[in-house]
XYZ file of C-alpha atoms in Angstrom:
409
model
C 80.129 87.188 76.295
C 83.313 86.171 78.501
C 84.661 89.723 80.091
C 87.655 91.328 79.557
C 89.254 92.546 82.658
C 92.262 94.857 82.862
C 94.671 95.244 85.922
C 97.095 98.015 85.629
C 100.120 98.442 87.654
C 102.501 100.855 87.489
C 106.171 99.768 87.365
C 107.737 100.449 90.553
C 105.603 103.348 90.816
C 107.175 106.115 93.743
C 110.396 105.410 92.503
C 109.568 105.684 88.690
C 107.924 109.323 89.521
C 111.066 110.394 91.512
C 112.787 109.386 88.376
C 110.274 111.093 85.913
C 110.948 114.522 88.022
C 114.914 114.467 88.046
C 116.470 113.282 85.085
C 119.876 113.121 87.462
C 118.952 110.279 88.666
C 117.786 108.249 85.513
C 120.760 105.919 85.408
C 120.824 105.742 88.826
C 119.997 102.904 91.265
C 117.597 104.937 93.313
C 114.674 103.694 95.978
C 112.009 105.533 97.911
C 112.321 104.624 101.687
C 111.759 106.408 105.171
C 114.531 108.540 107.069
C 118.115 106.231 106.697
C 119.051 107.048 110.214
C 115.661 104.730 111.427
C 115.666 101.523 111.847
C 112.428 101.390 111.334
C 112.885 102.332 107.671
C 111.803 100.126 104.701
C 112.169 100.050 100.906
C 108.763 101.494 99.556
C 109.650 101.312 95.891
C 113.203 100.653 93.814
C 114.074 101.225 90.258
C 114.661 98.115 88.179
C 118.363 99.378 88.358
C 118.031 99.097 92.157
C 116.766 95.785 91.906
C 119.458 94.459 89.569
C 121.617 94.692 93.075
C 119.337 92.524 94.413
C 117.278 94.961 96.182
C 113.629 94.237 97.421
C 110.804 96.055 98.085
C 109.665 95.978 101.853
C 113.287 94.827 102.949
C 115.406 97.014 105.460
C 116.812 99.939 104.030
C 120.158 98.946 105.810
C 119.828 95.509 103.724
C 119.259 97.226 100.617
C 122.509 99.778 101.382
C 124.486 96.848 102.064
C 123.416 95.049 98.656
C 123.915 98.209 97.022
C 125.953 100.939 98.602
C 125.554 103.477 95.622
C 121.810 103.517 96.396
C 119.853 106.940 95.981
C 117.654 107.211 99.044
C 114.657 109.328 98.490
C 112.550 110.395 100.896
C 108.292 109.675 99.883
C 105.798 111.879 98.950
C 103.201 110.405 99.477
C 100.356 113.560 98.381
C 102.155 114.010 95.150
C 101.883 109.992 94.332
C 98.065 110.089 95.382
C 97.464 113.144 93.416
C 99.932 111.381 90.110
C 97.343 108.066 91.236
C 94.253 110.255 90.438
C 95.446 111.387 87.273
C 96.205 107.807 85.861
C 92.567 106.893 87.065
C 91.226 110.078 84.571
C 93.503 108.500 81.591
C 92.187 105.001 82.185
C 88.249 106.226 82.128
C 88.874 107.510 78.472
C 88.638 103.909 78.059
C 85.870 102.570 80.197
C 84.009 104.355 83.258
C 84.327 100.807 84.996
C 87.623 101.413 86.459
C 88.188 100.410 90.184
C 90.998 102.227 92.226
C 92.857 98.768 93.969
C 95.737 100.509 95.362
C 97.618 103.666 94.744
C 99.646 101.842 91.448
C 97.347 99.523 90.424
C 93.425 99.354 89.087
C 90.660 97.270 87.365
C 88.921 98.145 84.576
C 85.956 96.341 82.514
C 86.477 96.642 78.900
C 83.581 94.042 77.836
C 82.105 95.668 74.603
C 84.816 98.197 74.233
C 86.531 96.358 71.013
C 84.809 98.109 68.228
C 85.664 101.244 69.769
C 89.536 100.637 70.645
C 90.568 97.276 69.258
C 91.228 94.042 70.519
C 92.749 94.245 74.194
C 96.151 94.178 73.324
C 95.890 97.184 70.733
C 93.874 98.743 74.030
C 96.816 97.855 76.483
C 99.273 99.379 74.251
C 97.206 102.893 73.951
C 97.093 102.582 78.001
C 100.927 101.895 78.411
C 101.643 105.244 75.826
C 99.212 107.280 77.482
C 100.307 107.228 81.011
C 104.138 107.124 79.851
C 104.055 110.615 77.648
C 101.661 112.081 80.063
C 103.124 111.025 83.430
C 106.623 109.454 82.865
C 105.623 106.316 84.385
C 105.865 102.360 82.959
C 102.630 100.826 83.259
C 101.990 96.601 82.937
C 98.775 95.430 81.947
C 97.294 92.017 83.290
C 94.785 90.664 80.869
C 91.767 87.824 82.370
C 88.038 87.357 82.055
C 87.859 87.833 85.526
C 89.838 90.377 88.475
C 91.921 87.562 90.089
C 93.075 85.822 86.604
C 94.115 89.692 85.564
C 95.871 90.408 88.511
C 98.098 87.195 88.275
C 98.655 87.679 84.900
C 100.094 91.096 86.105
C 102.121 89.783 89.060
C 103.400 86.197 87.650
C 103.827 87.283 83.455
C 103.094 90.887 82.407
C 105.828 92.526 84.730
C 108.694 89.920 83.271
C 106.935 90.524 79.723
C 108.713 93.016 77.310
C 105.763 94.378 76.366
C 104.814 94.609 79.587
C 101.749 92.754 78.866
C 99.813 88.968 79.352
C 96.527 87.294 79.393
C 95.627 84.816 81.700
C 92.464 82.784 80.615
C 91.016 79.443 81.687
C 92.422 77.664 78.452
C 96.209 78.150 79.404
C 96.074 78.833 83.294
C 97.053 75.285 83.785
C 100.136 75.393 81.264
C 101.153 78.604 82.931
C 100.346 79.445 86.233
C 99.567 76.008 87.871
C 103.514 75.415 87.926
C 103.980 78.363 89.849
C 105.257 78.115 93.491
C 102.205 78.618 95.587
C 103.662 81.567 97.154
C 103.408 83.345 94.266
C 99.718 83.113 94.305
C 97.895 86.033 94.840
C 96.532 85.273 98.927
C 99.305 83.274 100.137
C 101.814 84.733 102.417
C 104.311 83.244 103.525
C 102.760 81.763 106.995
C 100.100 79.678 104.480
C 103.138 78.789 102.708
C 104.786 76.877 105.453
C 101.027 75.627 106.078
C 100.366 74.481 102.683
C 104.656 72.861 102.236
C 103.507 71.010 105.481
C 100.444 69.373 103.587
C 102.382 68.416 100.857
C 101.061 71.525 98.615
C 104.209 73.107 96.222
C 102.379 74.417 93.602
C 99.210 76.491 92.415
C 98.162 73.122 90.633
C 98.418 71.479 94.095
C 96.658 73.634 95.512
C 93.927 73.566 92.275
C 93.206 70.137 93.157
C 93.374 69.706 96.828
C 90.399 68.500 98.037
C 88.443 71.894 98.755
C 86.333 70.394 101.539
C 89.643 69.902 103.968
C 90.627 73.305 102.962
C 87.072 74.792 104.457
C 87.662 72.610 107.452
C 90.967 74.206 107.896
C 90.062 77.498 107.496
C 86.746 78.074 106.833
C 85.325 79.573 103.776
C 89.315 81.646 103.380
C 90.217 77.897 102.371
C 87.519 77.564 99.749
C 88.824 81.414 98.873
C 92.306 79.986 98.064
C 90.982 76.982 95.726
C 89.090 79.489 93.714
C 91.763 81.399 93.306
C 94.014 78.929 92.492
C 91.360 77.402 89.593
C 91.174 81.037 88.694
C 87.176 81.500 89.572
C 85.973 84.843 90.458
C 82.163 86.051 90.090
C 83.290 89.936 91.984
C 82.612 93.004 89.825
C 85.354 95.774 89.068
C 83.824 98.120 91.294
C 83.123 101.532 90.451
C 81.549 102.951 94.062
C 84.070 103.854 96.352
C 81.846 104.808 99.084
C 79.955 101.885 100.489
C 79.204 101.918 104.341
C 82.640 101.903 106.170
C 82.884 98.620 108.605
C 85.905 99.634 110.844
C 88.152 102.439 111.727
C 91.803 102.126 112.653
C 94.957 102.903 112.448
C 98.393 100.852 112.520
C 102.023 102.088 113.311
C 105.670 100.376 112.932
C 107.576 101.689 115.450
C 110.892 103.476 114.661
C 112.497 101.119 117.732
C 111.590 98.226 119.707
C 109.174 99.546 122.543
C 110.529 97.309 125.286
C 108.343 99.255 128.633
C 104.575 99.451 129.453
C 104.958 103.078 130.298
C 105.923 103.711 125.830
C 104.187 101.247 124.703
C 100.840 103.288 126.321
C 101.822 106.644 125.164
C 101.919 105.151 121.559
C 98.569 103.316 122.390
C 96.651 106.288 123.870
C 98.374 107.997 120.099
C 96.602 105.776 117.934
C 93.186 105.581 120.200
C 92.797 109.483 119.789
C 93.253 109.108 116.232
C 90.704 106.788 115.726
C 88.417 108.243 117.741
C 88.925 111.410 115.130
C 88.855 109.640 112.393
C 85.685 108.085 113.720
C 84.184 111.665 114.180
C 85.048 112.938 110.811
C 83.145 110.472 109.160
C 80.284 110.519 112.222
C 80.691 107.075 113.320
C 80.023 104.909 117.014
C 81.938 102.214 117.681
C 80.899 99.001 119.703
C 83.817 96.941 120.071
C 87.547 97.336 120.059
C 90.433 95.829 118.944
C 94.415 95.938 119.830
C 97.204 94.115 117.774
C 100.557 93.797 119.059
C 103.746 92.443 116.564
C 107.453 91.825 117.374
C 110.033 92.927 115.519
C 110.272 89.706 113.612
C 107.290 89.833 111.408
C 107.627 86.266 110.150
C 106.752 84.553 113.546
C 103.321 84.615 115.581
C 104.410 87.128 118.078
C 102.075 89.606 119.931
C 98.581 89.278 120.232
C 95.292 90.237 118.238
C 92.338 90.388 120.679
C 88.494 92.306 121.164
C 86.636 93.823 123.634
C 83.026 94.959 123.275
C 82.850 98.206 124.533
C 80.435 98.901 127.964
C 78.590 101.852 124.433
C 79.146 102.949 121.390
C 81.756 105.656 121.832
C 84.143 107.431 119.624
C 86.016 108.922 122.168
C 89.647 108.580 122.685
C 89.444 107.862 126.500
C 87.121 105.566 126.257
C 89.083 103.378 123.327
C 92.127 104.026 125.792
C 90.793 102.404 128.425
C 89.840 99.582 126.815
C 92.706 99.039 124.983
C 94.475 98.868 128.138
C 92.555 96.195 129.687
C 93.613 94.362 126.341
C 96.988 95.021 126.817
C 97.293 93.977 130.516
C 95.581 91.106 129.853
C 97.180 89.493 127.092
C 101.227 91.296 126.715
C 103.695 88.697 127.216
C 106.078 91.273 128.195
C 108.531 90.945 124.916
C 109.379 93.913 122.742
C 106.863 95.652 120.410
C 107.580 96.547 117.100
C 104.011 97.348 115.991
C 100.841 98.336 117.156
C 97.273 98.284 115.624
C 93.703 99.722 116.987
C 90.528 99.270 115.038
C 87.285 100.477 116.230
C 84.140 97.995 114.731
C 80.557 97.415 114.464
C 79.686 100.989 114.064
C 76.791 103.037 114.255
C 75.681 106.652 113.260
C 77.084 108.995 116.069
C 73.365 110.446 115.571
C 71.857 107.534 116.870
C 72.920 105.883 120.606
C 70.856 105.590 123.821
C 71.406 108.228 126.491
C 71.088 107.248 130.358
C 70.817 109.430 133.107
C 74.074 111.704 134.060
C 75.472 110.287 131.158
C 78.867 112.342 129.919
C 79.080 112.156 126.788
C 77.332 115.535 126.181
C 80.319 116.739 127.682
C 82.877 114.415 125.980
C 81.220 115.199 122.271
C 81.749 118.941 123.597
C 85.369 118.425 124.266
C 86.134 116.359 121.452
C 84.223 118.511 118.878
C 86.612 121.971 120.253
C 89.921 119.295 119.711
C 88.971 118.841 116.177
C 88.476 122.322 115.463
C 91.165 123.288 116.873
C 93.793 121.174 114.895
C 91.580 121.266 111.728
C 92.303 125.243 111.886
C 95.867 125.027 113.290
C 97.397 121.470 112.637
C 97.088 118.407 114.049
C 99.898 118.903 116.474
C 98.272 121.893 117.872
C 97.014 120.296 121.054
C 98.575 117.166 122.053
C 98.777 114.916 125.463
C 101.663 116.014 127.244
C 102.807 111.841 126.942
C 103.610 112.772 123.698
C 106.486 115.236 124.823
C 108.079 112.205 125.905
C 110.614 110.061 123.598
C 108.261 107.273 122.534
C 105.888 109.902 121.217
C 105.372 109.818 117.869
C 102.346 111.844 117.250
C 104.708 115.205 115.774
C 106.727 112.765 113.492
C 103.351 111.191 112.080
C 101.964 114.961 111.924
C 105.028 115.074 108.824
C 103.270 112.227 106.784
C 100.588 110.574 105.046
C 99.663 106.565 105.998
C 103.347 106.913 107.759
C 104.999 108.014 104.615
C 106.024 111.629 104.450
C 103.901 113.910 102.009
């Protein structure tokens, strides 16, 4: 029996709750972005209104006021969307318990077998769209394939240009209807590959279908034999119910709200994100072995910065320690131009039960210290005890204390 795999995705989702909650603003042009007055600040969501103006998602909020200058600027909250996310999830699994959270708007579900209780899968994608719109106020599109990836480009490439807000995507017209498609539109391909793939003489999805897949894995490994699958619409991966397989990495990323031209900020915003992970790393009693530090410019679209690993001297998961290592990273491989972003991801972990203890080593007392930290701002807030760095202008650890995954709650 071929599957029936849904991906739903909720039209322009912050934006359509802001919308849902204020009837003022229904026929307005109105976007969910960070504080105007940073530069920093980028379009998380706009209104189909919004986008009539031309208006992107992920562009400059300045760019978008420029395109539009009637915009309604909304500031995120980011617990109520999570919470509205959790809610949808509970609608969908009166359908099917196979559902599988794949961001906060959008998630799989396996219908397979579910006809003779619902109907065919449009009748089913049509109870789905009602559902979440009377109970929540939000538009959702429904991408219809026998497998994840051909429902989530029927979802990306049709569904959301669909009136109905609907498509399916199966083997039998793939080739009529997505193999035409730019390449960049393919789920996969940003737009570095792009310029990759233009320079090999590959324009389309069908190109790319029928590129020999063997110079694709000697390009880039088995990601190249990723990208023909894809492309001929082959996926074996379940919709995946378990959310809580073993965790491979902790870290934590930040766009900074200016370009962080000096050693001396761009280490008070690097020893920032090491004691988070390091806490994060705690909470869910984890040892890391080896470290990594990513550094971007502010022009995302060229290979600035640096993305480099150390393996740590043992497994630690405190701050100091990732610090310190981090910094030898930094030294080492900073070509001095501005930073614009800043990633650290602690790998190859371990239980923080388990790890082999030498004579005089500290880390009694480091665990000691550590554990009294995260009581402390567990009880009283995370900004309760801070480095004193982070008094200092390219701190950023009260500002992030306001937010959730850098959006404000």
């Amino acid at each position: 029996m071929e599957k029936v795999i849904f991906l739903v995705d909720m039209q322009s989702f912050y934006a359509s709750i802001e919308k849902s909650a204020n009837p003022k603003l229904q026929d307005r042009p109105v976007v969910v972005a960070g504080d105007p007055e940073r530069r920093s600040g980028i379009i998380l969501a706009a209104c189909p209104i919004a986008k009539q103006y031309g208006v992107k998602t992920a562009e400059a909020l300045w760019q978008a006021q420029e395109k539009c200058p009637e915009l309604v600027i909304v500031r995120p909250r980011m617990k109520l969307y999570i919470d509205l996310s959790y809610q949808i999830t509970q609608i969908l699994e009166r359908f099917t318990d196979q559902v599988e959270v794949f961001s906060v708007d959008e998630q799989f579900m396996d219908l397979t077998g579910t006809e003779r209780l619902f109907g065919d899968k449009y009748s089913v994608a049509r109870k789905i769209q009602e559902e979440i719109q009377e109970e929540l106020g939000v538009y959702a599109r429904v991408g219809m394939g026998p497998n994840k990836i051909l429902a989530k480009i029927a979802c990306d490439a049709f569904a959301k240009k669909n009136e109905n807000g609907m498509f399916y995507l199966s083997h039998d017209n793939m080739k009529d209807t997505m193999w035409h498609l730019p390449v960049g539109k393919m789920f996969g391909v940003g737009s570095r590959m792009e310029r990759h793939f233009a320079r090999m003489g590959i324009q389309t999805i069908g190109d790319l279908a029928v590129y020999p897949v063997h110079y694709l894995k000697k390009r880039w490994g088995i990601n190249g034999e990723v990208l023909s699958n894809i492309a001929n619409g082959i996926d074996y991966s379940p919709v995946k119910t378990e959310t809580h397989n073993k965790q491979k990495a902790v870290g934590h990323h930040m766009t900074l709200p200016r370009d962080y031209e000096t050693l001396e900020d761009i280490k008070i915003v690097l020893l920032e994100l090491c004691e988070e992970v390091a806490k994060r790393a705690r909470a869910k009693n984890y040892r890391g072995h080896t470290l990594s530090l990513g550094l971007r410019g502010a022009n995302f679209d060229l290979p600035t910065g640096f993305h480099r690993q150390i393996k740590l001297t043992s497994p630690t998961n405190y701050g100091m320690d990732l610090f310190h290592a981090a910094l030898q990273l930094l030294s080492k491989h900073w070509d001095g131009l501005p930073v614009r972003s800043v990633g650290v991801t602690l790998s190859q972990l371990q239980s923080a039960d388990v790890y082999q203890l030498s004579l005089f080593n500290p880390s009694v007392e480091k665990d000691q210290l550590s554990k009294a930290m995260d009581d402390i701002r567990k009880k009283f807030g995370h900004t309760a005890i801070v480095r004193a760095s982070s008094l200092n202008k390219a701190g950023q650890v009260f500002d992030r204390a306001q937010k959730i995954g850098g959006h404000y709650k």
